[in-house]
N, CA, C and O atoms as a printed pandas DataFrame, in Angstrom:
     atom_number atom_name residue_name chain_id  residue_number  x_coord  y_coord  z_coord
0              1         N          UNK        A               1  -14.179  -31.841  -24.756
1              2        CA          UNK        A               1  -12.744  -31.603  -24.724
2              3         C          UNK        A               1  -12.012  -32.940  -24.755
3              4         O          UNK        A               1  -12.475  -33.928  -24.184
4              5         N          UNK        A               2  -10.875  -32.959  -25.422
5              6        CA          UNK        A               2  -10.050  -34.154  -25.491
6              7         C          UNK        A               2   -9.082  -34.170  -24.319
7              8         O          UNK        A               2   -8.886  -33.156  -23.649
8              9         N          UNK        A               3   -8.474  -35.340  -24.074
9             10        CA          UNK        A               3   -7.530  -35.461  -22.957
10            11         C          UNK        A               3   -6.315  -34.554  -23.129
11            12         O          UNK        A               3   -5.754  -34.087  -22.138
12            13         N          UNK        A               4   -5.903  -34.299  -24.353
13            14        CA          UNK        A               4   -4.736  -33.469  -24.593
14            15         C          UNK        A               4   -5.067  -32.000  -24.771
15            16         O          UNK        A               4   -4.197  -31.216  -25.148
16            17         N          UNK        A               5   -6.276  -31.621  -24.516
17            18        CA          UNK        A               5   -6.719  -30.238  -24.711
18            19         C          UNK        A               5   -6.113  -29.332  -23.635
19            20         O          UNK        A               5   -6.356  -29.549  -22.448
20            21         N          UNK        A               6   -5.327  -28.320  -24.029
21            22        CA          UNK        A               6   -4.716  -27.431  -23.026
22            23         C          UNK        A               6   -5.750  -26.616  -22.250
23            24         O          UNK        A               6   -5.486  -26.196  -21.124
24            25         N          UNK        A               7   -6.912  -26.392  -22.836
25            26        CA          UNK        A               7   -7.960  -25.642  -22.128
26            27         C          UNK        A               7   -8.434  -26.382  -20.886
27            28         O          UNK        A               7   -8.830  -25.759  -19.901
28            29         N          UNK        A               8   -8.396  -27.705  -20.930
29            30        CA          UNK        A               8   -8.833  -28.495  -19.775
30            31         C          UNK        A               8   -7.939  -28.197  -18.568
31            32         O          UNK        A               8   -8.432  -28.020  -17.454
32            33         N          UNK        A               9   -6.641  -28.142  -18.793
33            34        CA          UNK        A               9   -5.707  -27.837  -17.712
34            35         C          UNK        A               9   -5.898  -26.433  -17.169
35            36         O          UNK        A               9   -5.823  -26.209  -15.961
36            37         N          UNK        A              10   -6.145  -25.496  -18.061
37            38        CA          UNK        A              10   -6.361  -24.110  -17.639
38            39         C          UNK        A              10   -7.633  -23.997  -16.814
39            40         O          UNK        A              10   -7.658  -23.313  -15.791
40            41         N          UNK        A              11   -8.692  -24.671  -17.263
41            42        CA          UNK        A              11   -9.954  -24.631  -16.525
42            43         C          UNK        A              11   -9.818  -25.268  -15.146
43            44         O          UNK        A              11  -10.385  -24.771  -14.173
44            45         N          UNK        A              12   -9.070  -26.361  -15.059
45            46        CA          UNK        A              12   -8.848  -27.006  -13.757
46            47         C          UNK        A              12   -8.070  -26.064  -12.841
47            48         O          UNK        A              12   -8.409  -25.918  -11.666
48            49         N          UNK        A              13   -7.035  -25.430  -13.373
49            50        CA          UNK        A              13   -6.234  -24.494  -12.579
50            51         C          UNK        A              13   -7.081  -23.324  -12.088
51            52         O          UNK        A              13   -6.997  -22.944  -10.920
52            53         N          UNK        A              14   -7.889  -22.757  -12.964
53            54        CA          UNK        A              14   -8.760  -21.654  -12.555
54            55         C          UNK        A              14   -9.753  -22.091  -11.490
55            56         O          UNK        A              14  -10.035  -21.340  -10.556
56            57         N          UNK        A              15  -10.281  -23.295  -11.625
57            58        CA          UNK        A              15  -11.204  -23.812  -10.616
58            59         C          UNK        A              15  -10.527  -23.963   -9.266
59            60         O          UNK        A              15  -11.106  -23.613   -8.237
60            61         N          UNK        A              16   -9.297  -24.484   -9.261
61            62        CA          UNK        A              16   -8.561  -24.642   -8.002
62            63         C          UNK        A              16   -8.261  -23.288   -7.366
63            64         O          UNK        A              16   -8.349  -23.136   -6.148
64            65         N          UNK        A              17   -7.908  -22.308   -8.192
65            66        CA          UNK        A              17   -7.640  -20.974   -7.654
66            67         C          UNK        A              17   -8.893  -20.362   -7.045
67            68         O          UNK        A              17   -8.821  -19.684   -6.019
68            69         N          UNK        A              18  -10.029  -20.596   -7.666
69            70        CA          UNK        A              18  -11.279  -20.078   -7.111
70            71         C          UNK        A              18  -11.631  -20.749   -5.791
71            72         O          UNK        A              18  -12.106  -20.094   -4.863
72            73         N          UNK        A              19  -11.396  -22.057   -5.709
73            74        CA          UNK        A              19  -11.751  -22.803   -4.502
74            75         C          UNK        A              19  -10.802  -22.477   -3.353
75            76         O          UNK        A              19  -11.245  -22.241   -2.229
76            77         N          UNK        A              20   -9.515  -22.462   -3.628
77            78        CA          UNK        A              20   -8.528  -22.308   -2.558
78            79         C          UNK        A              20   -7.994  -20.889   -2.410
79            80         O          UNK        A              20   -7.226  -20.623   -1.486
80            81         N          UNK        A              21   -8.366  -19.998   -3.266
81            82        CA          UNK        A              21   -7.902  -18.610   -3.184
82            83         C          UNK        A              21   -6.625  -18.420   -3.963
83            84         O          UNK        A              21   -5.755  -19.291   -3.976
84            85         N          UNK        A              22   -6.517  -17.283   -4.609
85            86        CA          UNK        A              22   -5.363  -17.004   -5.462
86            87         C          UNK        A              22   -4.282  -16.224   -4.738
87            88         O          UNK        A              22   -3.200  -16.029   -5.293
88            89         N          UNK        A              23   -4.534  -15.774   -3.523
89            90        CA          UNK        A              23   -3.544  -14.971   -2.819
90            91         C          UNK        A              23   -2.832  -15.803   -1.766
91            92         O          UNK        A              23   -3.426  -16.681   -1.140
92            93         N          UNK        A              24   -1.575  -15.521   -1.584
93            94        CA          UNK        A              24   -0.788  -16.206   -0.560
94            95         C          UNK        A              24   -0.856  -15.411    0.734
95            96         O          UNK        A              24   -0.942  -14.183    0.716
96            97         N          UNK        A              25   -0.817  -16.105    1.830
97            98        CA          UNK        A              25   -0.834  -15.435    3.130
98            99         C          UNK        A              25    0.529  -14.807    3.391
99           100         O          UNK        A              25    1.559  -15.362    3.011
100          101         N          UNK        A              26    0.528  -13.665    4.029
101          102        CA          UNK        A              26    1.773  -12.994    4.392
102          103         C          UNK        A              26    2.409  -13.719    5.571
103          104         O          UNK        A              26    1.698  -14.272    6.410
104          105         N          UNK        A              27    3.737  -13.724    5.646
105          106        CA          UNK        A              27    4.394  -14.336    6.796
106          107         C          UNK        A              27    3.962  -13.653    8.088
107          108         O          UNK        A              27    3.597  -12.477    8.067
108          109         N          UNK        A              28    3.996  -14.368    9.217
109          110        CA          UNK        A              28    3.513  -13.792   10.473
110          111         C          UNK        A              28    4.241  -12.531   10.912
111          112         O          UNK        A              28    3.649  -11.693   11.591
112          113         N          UNK        A              29    5.510  -12.372   10.546
113          114        CA          UNK        A              29    6.262  -11.193   10.977
114          115         C          UNK        A              29    6.231  -10.067    9.942
115          116         O          UNK        A              29    6.898   -9.049   10.128
116          117         N          UNK        A              30    5.474  -10.229    8.862
117          118        CA          UNK        A              30    5.385   -9.188    7.831
118          119         C          UNK        A              30    4.529   -8.037    8.337
119          120         O          UNK        A              30    3.575   -8.238    9.089
120          121         N          UNK        A              31    4.883   -6.839    7.918
121          122        CA          UNK        A              31    4.087   -5.678    8.314
122          123         C          UNK        A              31    3.081   -5.363    7.223
123          124         O          UNK        A              31    3.321   -5.645    6.049
124          125         N          UNK        A              32    1.972   -4.787    7.603
125          126        CA          UNK        A              32    0.936   -4.397    6.657
126          127         C          UNK        A              32    1.319   -3.112    5.934
127          128         O          UNK        A              32    0.786   -2.821    4.863
128          129         N          UNK        A              33    2.230   -2.347    6.506
129          130        CA          UNK        A              33    2.557   -1.036    5.978
130          131         C          UNK        A              33    3.428   -1.162    4.731
131          132         O          UNK        A              33    4.478   -1.803    4.760
132          133         N          UNK        A              34    2.987   -0.552    3.648
133          134        CA          UNK        A              34    3.767   -0.582    2.418
134          135         C          UNK        A              34    4.257    0.812    2.038
135          136         O          UNK        A              34    4.829    1.003    0.965
136          137         N          UNK        A              35    4.030    1.784    2.920
137          138        CA          UNK        A              35    4.484    3.147    2.659
138          139         C          UNK        A              35    5.675    3.469    3.566
139          140         O          UNK        A              35    5.921    2.790    4.563
140          141         N          UNK        A              36    6.407    4.525    3.190
141          142        CA          UNK        A              36    7.566    4.968    3.976
142          143         C          UNK        A              36    7.126    5.941    5.051
143          144         O          UNK        A              36    6.472    6.942    4.757
144          145         N          UNK        A              37    7.476    5.657    6.280
145          146        CA          UNK        A              37    7.142    6.542    7.395
146          147         C          UNK        A              37    8.152    7.682    7.418
147          148         O          UNK        A              37    9.323    7.476    7.740
148          149         N          UNK        A              38    7.699    8.878    7.078
149          150        CA          UNK        A              38    8.578   10.045    7.043
150          151         C          UNK        A              38    8.237   11.032    8.144
151          152         O          UNK        A              38    8.634   12.195    8.081
152          153         N          UNK        A              39    7.504   10.577    9.154
153          154        CA          UNK        A              39    7.129   11.435   10.267
154          155         C          UNK        A              39    8.391   11.944   10.959
155          156         O          UNK        A              39    9.298   11.171   11.268
156          157         N          UNK        A              40    8.433   13.246   11.196
157          158        CA          UNK        A              40    9.588   13.843   11.857
158          159         C          UNK        A              40   10.523   14.559   10.908
159          160         O          UNK        A              40   11.528   15.121   11.343
160          161         N          UNK        A              41   10.211   14.553    9.603
161          162        CA          UNK        A              41   11.092   15.222    8.643
162          163         C          UNK        A              41   10.799   16.712    8.504
163          164         O          UNK        A              41   11.461   17.407    7.733
164          165         N          UNK        A              42    9.795   17.212    9.259
165          166        CA          UNK        A              42    9.474   18.630    9.228
166          167         C          UNK        A              42    8.447   19.020    8.187
167          168         O          UNK        A              42    8.071   20.189    8.104
168          169         N          UNK        A              43    7.983   18.066    7.385
169          170        CA          UNK        A              43    6.981   18.338    6.355
170          171         C          UNK        A              43    5.774   17.458    6.622
171          172         O          UNK        A              43    5.913   16.245    6.778
172          173         N          UNK        A              44    4.598   18.050    6.676
173          174        CA          UNK        A              44    3.368   17.286    6.870
174          175         C          UNK        A              44    2.950   16.697    5.526
175          176         O          UNK        A              44    2.470   17.418    4.652
176          177         N          UNK        A              45    3.131   15.404    5.363
177          178        CA          UNK        A              45    2.819   14.703    4.112
178          179         C          UNK        A              45    1.322   14.409    4.069
179          180         O          UNK        A              45    0.904   13.278    4.317
180          181         N          UNK        A              46    0.517   15.418    3.756
181          182        CA          UNK        A              46   -0.932   15.244    3.755
182          183         C          UNK        A              46   -1.436   14.544    2.503
183          184         O          UNK        A              46   -2.372   13.747    2.570
184          185         N          UNK        A              47   -0.824   14.835    1.367
185          186        CA          UNK        A              47   -1.244   14.249    0.095
186          187         C          UNK        A              47   -0.066   13.453   -0.445
187          188         O          UNK        A              47    1.000   14.013   -0.703
188          189         N          UNK        A              48   -0.251   12.157   -0.615
189          190        CA          UNK        A              48    0.845   11.284   -1.043
190          191         C          UNK        A              48    0.374   10.382   -2.177
191          192         O          UNK        A              48   -0.824   10.258   -2.430
192          193         N          UNK        A              49    1.329    9.757   -2.853
193          194        CA          UNK        A              49    0.983    8.766   -3.866
194          195         C          UNK        A              49    0.582    7.469   -3.161
195          196         O          UNK        A              49    0.850    7.308   -1.971
196          197         N          UNK        A              50   -0.048    6.556   -3.871
197          198        CA          UNK        A              50   -0.560    5.339   -3.248
198          199         C          UNK        A              50    0.245    4.094   -3.619
199          200         O          UNK        A              50   -0.198    2.980   -3.338
200          201         N          UNK        A              51    1.398    4.250   -4.234
201          202        CA          UNK        A              51    2.211    3.103   -4.627
202          203         C          UNK        A              51    3.054    2.623   -3.450
203          204         O          UNK        A              51    3.222    3.338   -2.462
204          205         N          UNK        A              52    3.577    1.418   -3.564
205          206        CA          UNK        A              52    4.457    0.876   -2.532
206          207         C          UNK        A              52    5.724    1.724   -2.492
207          208         O          UNK        A              52    6.312    2.012   -3.534
208          209         N          UNK        A              53    6.141    2.121   -1.310
209          210        CA          UNK        A              53    7.346    2.917   -1.137
210          211         C          UNK        A              53    7.111    4.414   -1.076
211          212         O          UNK        A              53    8.035    5.170   -0.775
212          213         N          UNK        A              54    5.890    4.859   -1.356
213          214        CA          UNK        A              54    5.567    6.281   -1.230
214          215         C          UNK        A              54    5.473    6.638    0.250
215          216         O          UNK        A              54    5.293    5.750    1.084
216          217         N          UNK        A              55    5.589    7.911    0.590
217          218        CA          UNK        A              55    5.436    8.307    1.992
218          219         C          UNK        A              55    4.035    7.992    2.505
219          220         O          UNK        A              55    3.064    8.037    1.750
220          221         N          UNK        A              56    3.941    7.675    3.779
221          222        CA          UNK        A              56    2.639    7.467    4.415
222          223         C          UNK        A              56    1.965    8.829    4.576
223          224         O          UNK        A              56    2.636    9.831    4.821
224          225         N          UNK        A              57    0.654    8.863    4.438
225          226        CA          UNK        A              57   -0.088   10.100    4.673
226          227         C          UNK        A              57   -0.004   10.442    6.158
227          228         O          UNK        A              57   -0.142    9.566    7.012
228          229         N          UNK        A              58    0.221   11.711    6.457
229          230        CA          UNK        A              58    0.349   12.159    7.842
230          231         C          UNK        A              58   -0.800   13.089    8.203
231          232         O          UNK        A              58   -1.263   13.878    7.379
232          233         N          UNK        A              59   -1.244   12.984    9.431
233          234        CA          UNK        A              59   -2.269   13.881    9.974
234          235         C          UNK        A              59   -1.793   14.364   11.333
235          236         O          UNK        A              59   -0.760   13.914   11.829
236          237         N          UNK        A              60   -2.540   15.275   11.935
237          238        CA          UNK        A              60   -2.189   15.755   13.274
238          239         C          UNK        A              60   -2.226   14.614   14.285
239          240         O          UNK        A              60   -1.494   14.640   15.274
240          241         N          UNK        A              61   -3.069   13.617   14.046
241          242        CA          UNK        A              61   -3.159   12.478   14.969
242          243         C          UNK        A              61   -2.004   11.495   14.776
243          244         O          UNK        A              61   -1.469   10.976   15.755
244          245         N          UNK        A              62   -1.609   11.232   13.511
245          246        CA          UNK        A              62   -0.574   10.231   13.259
246          247         C          UNK        A              62    0.834   10.794   13.343
247          248         O          UNK        A              62    1.780   10.048   13.594
248          249         N          UNK        A              63    0.990   12.097   13.136
249          250        CA          UNK        A              63    2.320   12.714   13.180
250          251         C          UNK        A              63    2.223   14.154   13.677
251          252         O          UNK        A              63    2.354   15.090   12.887
252          253         N          UNK        A              64    1.995   14.343   14.983
253          254        CA          UNK        A              64    1.821   15.701   15.509
254          255         C          UNK        A              64    3.061   16.577   15.347
255          256         O          UNK        A              64    2.931   17.798   15.261
256          257         N          UNK        A              65    4.257   15.992   15.303
257          258        CA          UNK        A              65    5.451   16.828   15.157
258          259         C          UNK        A              65    5.534   17.493   13.784
259          260         O          UNK        A              65    6.126   18.565   13.664
260          261         N          UNK        A              66    4.957   16.885   12.744
261          262        CA          UNK        A              66    4.949   17.501   11.418
262          263         C          UNK        A              66    3.630   18.204   11.106
263          264         O          UNK        A              66    3.621   19.187   10.365
264          265         N          UNK        A              67    2.518   17.719   11.656
265          266        CA          UNK        A              67    1.187   18.213   11.275
266          267         C          UNK        A              67    0.412   18.807   12.438
267          268         O          UNK        A              67   -0.804   18.975   12.340
268          269         N          UNK        A              68    1.077   19.124   13.523
269          270        CA          UNK        A              68    0.396   19.671   14.691
270          271         C          UNK        A              68   -0.234   21.021   14.400
271          272         O          UNK        A              68   -0.001   21.596   13.337
272          273         N          UNK        A              69   -1.030   21.535   15.333
273          274        CA          UNK        A              69   -1.743   22.800   15.119
274          275         C          UNK        A              69   -0.808   23.991   14.909
275          276         O          UNK        A              69   -1.188   24.955   14.245
276          277         N          UNK        A              70    0.394   23.944   15.456
277          278        CA          UNK        A              70    1.320   25.061   15.284
278          279         C          UNK        A              70    2.058   24.989   13.949
279          280         O          UNK        A              70    2.742   25.938   13.564
280          281         N          UNK        A              71    1.923   23.875   13.251
281          282        CA          UNK        A              71    2.626   23.684   11.976
282          283         C          UNK        A              71    1.654   23.861   10.818
283          284         O          UNK        A              71    0.797   23.003   10.607
284          285         N          UNK        A              72    1.762   24.939   10.068
285          286        CA          UNK        A              72    0.939   25.144    8.879
286          287         C          UNK        A              72    1.871   25.370    7.706
287          288         O          UNK        A              72    2.554   26.391    7.629
288          289         N          UNK        A              73    1.895   24.418    6.799
289          290        CA          UNK        A              73    2.772   24.495    5.636
290          291         C          UNK        A              73    2.006   25.052    4.444
291          292         O          UNK        A              73    0.795   24.858    4.340
292          293         N          UNK        A              74    2.695   25.738    3.550
293          294        CA          UNK        A              74    2.042   26.191    2.322
294          295         C          UNK        A              74    1.620   24.979    1.483
295          296         O          UNK        A              74    2.211   23.909    1.624
296          297         N          UNK        A              75    0.612   25.122    0.613
297          298        CA          UNK        A              75    0.093   23.984   -0.152
298          299         C          UNK        A              75    1.150   23.220   -0.931
299          300         O          UNK        A              75    1.095   21.992   -0.990
300          301         N          UNK        A              76    2.120   23.917   -1.534
301          302        CA          UNK        A              76    3.134   23.206   -2.320
302          303         C          UNK        A              76    4.033   22.338   -1.450
303          304         O          UNK        A              76    4.667   21.413   -1.958
304          305         N          UNK        A              77    4.101   22.612   -0.170
305          306        CA          UNK        A              77    4.919   21.820    0.739
306          307         C          UNK        A              77    4.144   20.635    1.299
307          308         O          UNK        A              77    4.742   19.743    1.902
308          309         N          UNK        A              78    2.830   20.606    1.113
309          310        CA          UNK        A              78    2.003   19.528    1.646
310          311         C          UNK        A              78    2.009   18.292    0.762
311          312         O          UNK        A              78    1.622   17.214    1.211
312          313         N          UNK        A              79    2.436   18.427   -0.475
313          314        CA          UNK        A              79    2.438   17.307   -1.407
314          315         C          UNK        A              79    3.804   16.649   -1.356
315          316         O          UNK        A              79    4.829   17.309   -1.525
316          317         N          UNK        A              80    3.814   15.342   -1.121
317          318        CA          UNK        A              80    5.070   14.611   -1.027
318          319         C          UNK        A              80    5.678   14.424   -2.409
319          320         O          UNK        A              80    4.944   14.240   -3.381
320          321         N          UNK        A              81    6.991   14.467   -2.518
321          322        CA          UNK        A              81    7.631   14.187   -3.804
322          323         C          UNK        A              81    7.457   12.705   -4.136
323          324         O          UNK        A              81    7.421   11.877   -3.227
324          325         N          UNK        A              82    7.349   12.355   -5.421
325          326        CA          UNK        A              82    7.146   10.940   -5.797
326          327         C          UNK        A              82    8.344   10.082   -5.482
327          328         O          UNK        A              82    8.326    8.878   -5.739
């Protein structure tokens, strides 16, 4: 490779990313949760999408007010809207 070869710069950058990691650390006050907590809305969100901003999946343990033993929703009500 020549000194002006753009591939040399790309290879160096890729090597640095491999050595030091390509991901940035989250700030100390950042939350790990990327879903919307909809517990308490009266619907047990058992099946949800996995994108950022989708409702969090709810279970009887995580949201007893929506998914408790006395609450049984029909299947069409168990799927969260996108």
